[in-house]
Tab-separated table of C-alpha atoms and ligand atoms in Angstrom:
chain	number	residue	atom	x	y	z
A	1	MET	CA	249.087	11.635	-36.133
A	2	THR	CA	251.515	14.554	-36.483
A	3	SER	CA	252.815	15.280	-33.023
A	4	GLY	CA	254.095	18.767	-33.924
A	5	THR	CA	250.638	20.058	-34.772
A	6	THR	CA	249.429	22.774	-32.437
A	7	LEU	CA	245.894	23.704	-31.554
A	8	GLU	CA	246.325	26.917	-33.564
A	9	ASP	CA	247.422	24.889	-36.607
A	10	LEU	CA	244.368	22.686	-36.271
A	11	GLU	CA	242.033	25.602	-35.931
A	12	ARG	CA	243.599	27.357	-38.918
A	13	ARG	CA	243.369	24.153	-40.938
A	14	ALA	CA	239.798	23.621	-39.836
A	15	ALA	CA	239.013	27.159	-40.960
A	16	GLU	CA	240.687	26.496	-44.325
A	17	GLN	CA	238.777	23.259	-44.699
A	18	ARG	CA	235.562	25.055	-43.971
A	19	ALA	CA	236.393	27.703	-46.562
A	20	LYS	CA	236.536	25.332	-49.538
A	21	PRO	CA	233.629	23.213	-50.641
A	22	ALA	CA	234.752	19.594	-50.581
A	23	TYR	CA	233.152	16.230	-49.920
A	24	GLY	CA	230.967	16.695	-46.879
A	25	HIS	CA	231.901	20.365	-46.553
A	26	ASP	CA	228.583	21.238	-44.971
A	27	ALA	CA	228.393	18.151	-42.743
A	28	LEU	CA	229.117	18.223	-39.027
A	29	ILE	CA	230.475	14.672	-39.128
A	30	SER	CA	232.288	13.526	-42.227
A	31	CYS	CA	233.933	10.123	-42.712
A	32	ASP	CA	235.617	9.440	-46.008
A	33	GLN	CA	236.932	5.974	-46.853
A	34	LEU	CA	237.541	5.273	-43.201
A	35	VAL	CA	239.614	2.149	-42.510
A	36	ARG	CA	240.446	0.600	-39.133
A	37	ILE	CA	242.567	-2.526	-39.009
A	38	PHE	CA	243.240	-4.304	-35.703
A	39	ARG	CA	246.266	-6.583	-35.498
A	40	THR	CA	246.441	-9.024	-32.608
A	41	ASP	CA	248.867	-11.963	-32.511
A	42	GLY	CA	249.464	-11.731	-36.255
A	43	VAL	CA	245.751	-11.874	-37.010
A	44	GLU	CA	244.313	-8.936	-38.910
A	45	VAL	CA	240.731	-7.783	-38.506
A	46	GLN	CA	239.390	-5.105	-40.830
A	47	ALA	CA	236.760	-3.561	-38.579
A	48	LEU	CA	236.122	-0.651	-40.966
A	49	GLN	CA	236.678	-1.189	-44.671
A	50	GLY	CA	236.300	2.196	-46.359
A	51	LEU	CA	233.333	3.656	-44.583
A	52	ASP	CA	231.697	6.854	-45.849
A	53	LEU	CA	229.268	8.772	-43.676
A	54	LEU	CA	227.964	12.319	-43.609
A	55	VAL	CA	225.886	13.651	-40.743
A	56	ALA	CA	224.415	17.148	-40.903
A	57	GLU	CA	224.320	19.485	-37.929
A	58	GLY	CA	221.194	18.912	-35.864
A	59	GLU	CA	220.538	15.354	-37.048
A	60	LEU	CA	219.405	12.520	-34.781
A	61	LEU	CA	220.768	9.400	-36.408
A	62	ALA	CA	220.428	5.725	-35.547
A	63	LEU	CA	223.220	3.355	-36.549
A	64	VAL	CA	222.250	-0.311	-36.794
A	65	GLY	CA	224.060	-3.469	-37.868
A	66	ALA	CA	224.911	-7.010	-36.844
A	67	SER	CA	227.298	-7.674	-33.996
A	68	GLY	CA	230.872	-7.254	-35.212
A	69	SER	CA	229.950	-4.980	-38.126
A	70	GLY	CA	232.122	-2.127	-36.835
A	71	LYS	CA	229.643	0.135	-35.017
A	72	SER	CA	231.629	0.515	-31.793
A	73	THR	CA	234.851	0.920	-33.745
A	74	LEU	CA	233.301	3.845	-35.615
A	75	LEU	CA	232.015	5.470	-32.416
A	76	GLY	CA	235.401	5.030	-30.736
A	77	ILE	CA	237.017	6.949	-33.604
A	78	LEU	CA	234.376	9.683	-33.597
A	79	ALA	CA	234.810	9.977	-29.821
A	80	GLY	CA	238.537	10.583	-30.270
A	81	LEU	CA	239.384	7.455	-28.264
A	82	ASP	CA	240.775	5.523	-31.216
A	83	VAL	CA	242.611	6.566	-34.395
A	84	PRO	CA	241.725	5.160	-37.830
A	85	THR	CA	244.292	3.285	-39.922
A	86	ALA	CA	243.437	5.254	-43.074
A	87	GLY	CA	240.872	7.604	-44.526
A	88	THR	CA	239.644	10.878	-43.111
A	89	ALA	CA	237.244	11.770	-40.337
A	90	THR	CA	236.292	15.252	-39.235
A	91	VAL	CA	233.840	16.320	-36.552
A	92	ALA	CA	232.879	19.973	-36.082
A	93	GLY	CA	236.011	21.022	-37.973
A	94	PHE	CA	238.368	18.804	-35.931
A	95	ASP	CA	240.495	16.446	-38.025
A	96	LEU	CA	240.450	13.220	-36.024
A	97	LEU	CA	243.651	11.919	-37.638
A	98	ALA	CA	245.721	15.035	-37.046
A	99	MET	CA	244.920	16.056	-33.465
A	100	ASP	CA	247.797	16.296	-31.006
A	101	ALA	CA	247.299	15.131	-27.425
A	102	ARG	CA	246.171	18.542	-26.217
A	103	ALA	CA	243.632	19.003	-29.009
A	104	ARG	CA	242.410	15.457	-28.456
A	105	LEU	CA	241.796	16.107	-24.777
A	106	ARG	CA	239.933	19.305	-25.536
A	107	TYR	CA	237.965	17.524	-28.253
A	108	ARG	CA	236.887	14.746	-25.894
A	109	ARG	CA	235.926	17.156	-23.148
A	110	GLU	CA	234.158	19.869	-25.112
A	111	VAL	CA	233.203	18.747	-28.608
A	112	VAL	CA	231.766	15.257	-28.023
A	113	GLY	CA	229.754	13.703	-25.244
A	114	PHE	CA	229.536	9.951	-24.791
A	115	VAL	CA	226.917	7.593	-23.354
A	116	TRP	CA	227.932	3.962	-22.860
A	117	GLN	CA	225.755	0.892	-22.599
A	118	GLN	CA	226.889	0.025	-19.073
A	119	THR	CA	225.143	2.549	-16.864
A	120	ALA	CA	227.891	2.110	-14.252
A	121	ARG	CA	230.448	3.473	-16.717
A	122	ASN	CA	228.635	6.779	-17.234
A	123	LEU	CA	228.345	8.035	-13.660
A	124	LEU	CA	230.635	8.201	-10.652
A	125	PRO	CA	228.960	6.168	-7.887
A	126	TYR	CA	229.945	8.436	-4.987
A	127	LEU	CA	228.617	11.649	-6.551
A	128	THR	CA	224.991	12.803	-6.777
A	129	ALA	CA	223.343	13.283	-10.174
A	130	ALA	CA	223.913	17.053	-9.981
A	131	GLN	CA	227.580	16.595	-8.958
A	132	ASN	CA	228.092	14.138	-11.824
A	133	VAL	CA	226.799	16.744	-14.289
A	134	VAL	CA	228.911	19.540	-12.761
A	135	LEU	CA	232.123	17.494	-12.938
A	136	PRO	CA	232.800	17.735	-16.725
A	137	MET	CA	232.279	21.508	-16.562
A	138	GLN	CA	234.740	21.748	-13.671
A	139	LEU	CA	237.309	19.641	-15.519
A	140	SER	CA	237.249	21.808	-18.622
A	141	GLU	CA	236.870	25.215	-16.940
A	142	GLY	CA	239.004	24.713	-13.848
A	143	GLY	CA	237.765	25.746	-10.417
A	144	GLY	CA	236.746	29.383	-10.751
A	145	GLY	CA	235.089	31.473	-8.088
A	146	ARG	CA	231.809	31.166	-6.281
A	147	HIS	CA	230.005	32.761	-9.223
A	148	ALA	CA	231.329	30.118	-11.656
A	149	ARG	CA	230.411	27.330	-9.255
A	150	ARG	CA	226.888	28.639	-8.886
A	151	ARG	CA	226.481	28.945	-12.656
A	152	ARG	CA	227.620	25.335	-13.134
A	153	VAL	CA	225.207	24.024	-10.520
A	154	ALA	CA	222.370	26.025	-12.095
A	155	PHE	CA	223.146	24.628	-15.540
A	156	ALA	CA	223.353	21.079	-14.156
A	157	GLU	CA	219.923	21.557	-12.593
A	158	ASP	CA	218.558	22.920	-15.875
A	159	LEU	CA	219.819	19.844	-17.738
A	160	LEU	CA	218.409	17.437	-15.153
A	161	GLY	CA	215.089	19.277	-15.276
A	162	LEU	CA	215.014	19.175	-19.079
A	163	LEU	CA	215.417	15.388	-18.978
A	164	GLY	CA	212.769	14.926	-16.281
A	165	LEU	CA	215.253	14.237	-13.486
A	166	ALA	CA	214.781	17.170	-11.140
A	167	HIS	CA	213.841	14.695	-8.387
A	168	CYS	CA	217.196	12.886	-8.762
A	169	ARG	CA	219.351	15.968	-8.182
A	170	ASP	CA	220.716	14.843	-4.817
A	171	ARG	CA	220.616	11.083	-5.413
A	172	ARG	CA	223.611	8.883	-6.011
A	173	PRO	CA	223.420	6.460	-8.955
A	174	GLN	CA	222.491	3.499	-6.756
A	175	GLN	CA	219.465	5.448	-5.511
A	176	MET	CA	218.237	5.833	-9.100
A	177	SER	CA	216.604	3.363	-11.513
A	178	GLY	CA	218.515	2.130	-14.567
A	179	GLY	CA	216.503	4.459	-16.791
A	180	GLU	CA	217.138	7.439	-14.513
A	181	GLN	CA	220.842	6.636	-14.483
A	182	GLN	CA	220.982	6.580	-18.276
A	183	ARG	CA	219.096	9.877	-18.504
A	184	ALA	CA	221.529	11.330	-15.957
A	185	ALA	CA	224.300	10.009	-18.207
A	186	ILE	CA	222.809	12.012	-21.078
A	187	ALA	CA	222.813	15.112	-18.840
A	188	VAL	CA	226.505	14.456	-18.058
A	189	ALA	CA	227.244	14.096	-21.776
A	190	LEU	CA	225.490	17.441	-22.408
A	191	ALA	CA	227.295	19.263	-19.586
A	192	ASN	CA	229.859	21.019	-21.772
A	193	SER	CA	227.325	21.775	-24.537
A	194	PRO	CA	229.024	19.436	-27.028
A	195	ALA	CA	228.388	19.626	-30.761
A	196	VAL	CA	227.783	15.865	-30.862
A	197	ILE	CA	226.593	13.138	-28.540
A	198	LEU	CA	227.612	9.566	-29.330
A	199	ALA	CA	225.767	6.712	-27.643
A	200	ASP	CA	226.780	3.047	-27.950
A	201	GLU	CA	223.762	0.826	-27.302
A	202	PRO	CA	222.543	3.081	-24.485
A	203	THR	CA	219.395	0.996	-23.963
A	204	GLY	CA	221.056	-2.407	-24.220
A	205	GLU	CA	220.573	-3.186	-20.528
A	206	LEU	CA	217.046	-1.766	-20.227
A	207	ASP	CA	213.514	-3.043	-20.868
A	208	SER	CA	211.601	-1.619	-23.825
A	209	ALA	CA	209.415	0.820	-21.847
A	210	THR	CA	212.512	2.295	-20.178
A	211	ALA	CA	214.336	2.321	-23.509
A	212	GLU	CA	211.571	4.488	-24.886
A	213	GLN	CA	212.168	7.054	-22.128
A	214	ILE	CA	215.854	7.129	-23.012
A	215	PHE	CA	215.051	7.812	-26.651
A	216	ALA	CA	212.626	10.531	-25.595
A	217	ALA	CA	215.497	12.096	-23.615
A	218	PHE	CA	217.798	11.997	-26.658
A	219	ARG	CA	215.035	13.538	-28.771
A	220	THR	CA	214.557	16.297	-26.203
A	221	ALA	CA	218.288	17.079	-26.253
A	222	ASN	CA	218.226	17.083	-30.057
A	223	GLU	CA	215.154	19.308	-30.363
A	224	GLU	CA	215.655	21.672	-27.410
A	225	LEU	CA	219.430	22.080	-27.506
A	226	GLY	CA	220.076	21.322	-31.181
A	227	THR	CA	222.691	18.716	-30.295
A	228	THR	CA	223.613	16.346	-33.122
A	229	ILE	CA	223.173	12.777	-31.886
A	230	VAL	CA	224.390	9.404	-33.171
A	231	ILE	CA	222.941	6.352	-31.417
A	232	VAL	CA	224.131	2.796	-32.035
A	233	THR	CA	221.336	0.382	-31.296
A	234	HIS	CA	220.056	-3.157	-31.727
A	235	ASP	CA	216.540	-2.007	-30.923
A	236	GLN	CA	214.329	-2.360	-33.994
A	237	ALA	CA	211.695	-0.058	-32.447
A	238	VAL	CA	214.221	2.777	-32.608
A	239	ALA	CA	214.057	2.890	-36.351
A	240	THR	CA	210.537	4.240	-36.066
A	241	GLN	CA	211.642	6.945	-33.607
A	242	VAL	CA	214.278	8.679	-35.705
A	243	ARG	CA	214.233	10.262	-39.113
A	244	ARG	CA	217.328	8.566	-40.449
A	245	THR	CA	218.599	5.047	-39.737
A	246	VAL	CA	221.896	3.993	-41.283
A	247	ALA	CA	222.841	0.324	-41.561
A	248	ILE	CA	226.469	-0.744	-41.425
A	249	ARG	CA	227.567	-4.097	-42.841
A	250	ASP	CA	231.106	-5.487	-42.806
A	251	GLY	CA	232.612	-2.134	-41.889
A	252	ARG	CA	230.844	-0.183	-44.631
A	253	MET	CA	227.633	1.744	-44.958
A	254	ALA	CA	225.163	-0.561	-46.670
A	255	SER	CA	221.797	1.168	-46.662
A	256	GLU	CA	219.677	3.715	-44.905
A	257	VAL	CA	216.042	4.380	-44.186
A	258	VAL	CA	214.729	7.936	-44.171
A	259	ARG	CA	211.324	8.800	-42.759
A	260	ARG	CA	209.383	11.813	-43.937
A	261	THR	CA	206.016	13.172	-42.972
A	262	GLU	CA	203.938	13.712	-46.080
A	263	VAL	CA	200.527	15.258	-46.494
A	264	ASP	CA	198.338	13.315	-48.913
A	265	ALA	CA	195.604	14.688	-51.220
A	266	SER	CA	192.967	14.568	-48.477
A	267	GLY	CA	195.175	16.564	-46.107
A	268	GLN	CA	196.081	13.553	-43.939
A	269	GLU	CA	199.598	13.468	-42.526
A	270	ARG	CA	201.413	10.179	-42.744
A	271	VAL	CA	204.971	8.981	-42.256
A	272	VAL	CA	206.600	7.574	-45.374
A	273	ALA	CA	209.709	5.422	-44.984
A	274	ARG	CA	212.039	5.014	-47.942
A	275	GLU	CA	215.008	2.685	-48.029
A	276	TYR	CA	218.155	3.748	-49.857
A	277	ALA	CA	221.254	1.784	-50.779
A	278	ALA	CA	224.556	3.519	-50.098
A	279	VAL	CA	226.739	4.420	-53.085
A	280	ASP	CA	230.291	5.195	-52.075
A	281	ARG	CA	232.430	7.883	-53.640
A	282	THR	CA	233.903	5.452	-56.160
A	283	GLY	CA	230.405	4.358	-57.209
A	284	ARG	CA	230.342	1.042	-55.340
A	285	LEU	CA	226.901	-0.200	-54.412
A	286	GLN	CA	225.898	-3.145	-52.262
A	287	LEU	CA	222.774	-5.013	-53.322
A	288	PRO	CA	220.575	-6.117	-50.415
A	289	GLN	CA	220.934	-9.798	-49.627
A	290	GLN	CA	217.217	-10.458	-50.059
A	291	TYR	CA	217.395	-9.092	-53.612
A	292	THR	CA	220.433	-11.099	-54.658
A	293	GLU	CA	218.963	-14.263	-53.163
A	294	ALA	CA	215.522	-13.734	-54.722
A	295	LEU	CA	217.028	-13.519	-58.217
A	296	ASP	CA	219.917	-15.907	-57.530
A	297	ILE	CA	222.445	-13.212	-58.385
A	298	ARG	CA	226.075	-14.302	-58.060
A	299	GLU	CA	229.412	-12.951	-59.211
A	300	ARG	CA	228.150	-10.537	-61.848
A	301	VAL	CA	225.171	-8.723	-63.302
A	302	VAL	CA	224.383	-6.880	-66.515
A	303	LEU	CA	223.957	-3.122	-66.077
A	304	ASP	CA	222.000	-1.033	-68.556
A	305	LEU	CA	221.820	2.729	-68.364
A	306	GLU	CA	218.267	3.815	-69.089
A	307	GLU	CA	217.089	7.371	-69.374
A	308	ASP	CA	216.420	7.861	-65.664
A	309	HIS	CA	217.519	4.637	-63.974
A	310	ILE	CA	219.972	1.778	-64.138
A	311	ARG	CA	218.719	-1.738	-64.841
A	312	VAL	CA	220.410	-4.608	-63.023
A	313	THR	CA	219.853	-8.024	-64.614
A	314	PRO	CA	221.196	-11.395	-63.444
A	315	ASP	CA	223.846	-12.884	-65.722
A	316	ARG	CA	222.003	-15.895	-67.124
A	317	GLU	CA	224.725	-16.781	-69.610
A	318	ASN	CA	227.109	-17.582	-66.827
A	319	GLY	CA	225.298	-20.880	-66.261
A	320	THR	CA	224.527	-20.192	-62.592
B	1	ADP	P1	230.071	-3.895	-33.287
B	1	ADP	O1	230.144	-2.794	-32.304
B	1	ADP	O2	229.316	-3.545	-34.539
B	1	ADP	O3	229.559	-5.155	-32.693
B	1	ADP	P2	232.974	-3.719	-33.264
B	1	ADP	O4	233.269	-2.373	-33.835
B	1	ADP	O5	233.045	-3.858	-31.803
B	1	ADP	O6	231.561	-4.230	-33.799
B	1	ADP	O7	233.972	-4.778	-33.907
B	1	ADP	C1	234.203	-4.890	-35.303
B	1	ADP	C2	235.261	-5.969	-35.530
B	1	ADP	O8	236.506	-5.517	-35.049
B	1	ADP	C3	234.970	-7.278	-34.820
B	1	ADP	O9	235.400	-8.340	-35.642
B	1	ADP	C4	235.790	-7.184	-33.574
B	1	ADP	O10	236.163	-8.452	-33.120
B	1	ADP	C5	237.002	-6.393	-34.050
B	1	ADP	N1	237.607	-5.574	-32.978
B	1	ADP	C6	237.019	-4.540	-32.336
B	1	ADP	N2	237.859	-3.976	-31.445
B	1	ADP	C7	239.007	-4.693	-31.501
B	1	ADP	C8	240.281	-4.622	-30.813
B	1	ADP	N3	240.518	-3.670	-29.901
B	1	ADP	N4	241.228	-5.526	-31.144
B	1	ADP	C9	240.982	-6.461	-32.081
B	1	ADP	N5	239.834	-6.586	-32.763
B	1	ADP	C10	238.847	-5.725	-32.484
B	2	MG	MG1	229.535	-2.712	-30.284
């Protein structure tokens, strides 16, 4: 991080970046060869090992992966709470490696909203739902006059209404169900009209019926407000609720599933899911474990370039 960088510098640089077409130039979130190494007591953990990810404006994306695969590390970086060891990451034109403290604060308050798994972490217990939603606006705008206060309260009520929480306006968190608290947390995250909402296992503490309501709330925010949303989840049912699900494995993007609605010959609409393997910028590709196990592929394969595809054949001469 360059400490001498001013907000004006960042904004000028962001404008320059936007002006030239580069990798991910039209993406809202762009991670390029992102690396995060943690060192504790001489032990090194590579939580992210050259992760590439592009997210377009307006997407609702699910991020899945085994425990320890680097999902929370990635969200922490995108939230501006943590700084990567190497690589680049930009969100809405903000360079996450180059922000000074002031830009970082503004970024966290106004550009991203966050929803944590622990409902208790998202809301202040002594404030009502409406007061919780007003608070982020107050923090970024300052006090203002009666007019500003009234506008903030009105917007908070709009957000609560949009997420089906009008009845919770004057309730404190402990007077609300877990699902209502998490939906209020989404309203809080939306308070400053952020470009992106990041959610780390937001339904981890909830039953599946309640989890469905939370996803409906995220979808509403995505569709009605156009907010780009990235949700980390363990919930397999989620995959069927979003268009794009990206799987992370060992700190890298491994594969993704994209769902499309297609109309067949008889005019019937149906959802078609297609799985893709990620190819990084240097051409690296990870074969799915089921494939390598099914064909007993180890160490190396033979690649043949055909007219419109690449053939991958196990190396039988290797004596495996
Ligand atoms: P996930 O959210 O996918 O379960 P994490 O991003 O939390 O995975 O962790 C990825 C790896 O990085 C794990 O091996 C974890 O132990 C390690 N890790 C995460 N945060 C820290 C930290 N602050 N210090 C040391 N190691 C960490
Ligand atoms: Mg995690």
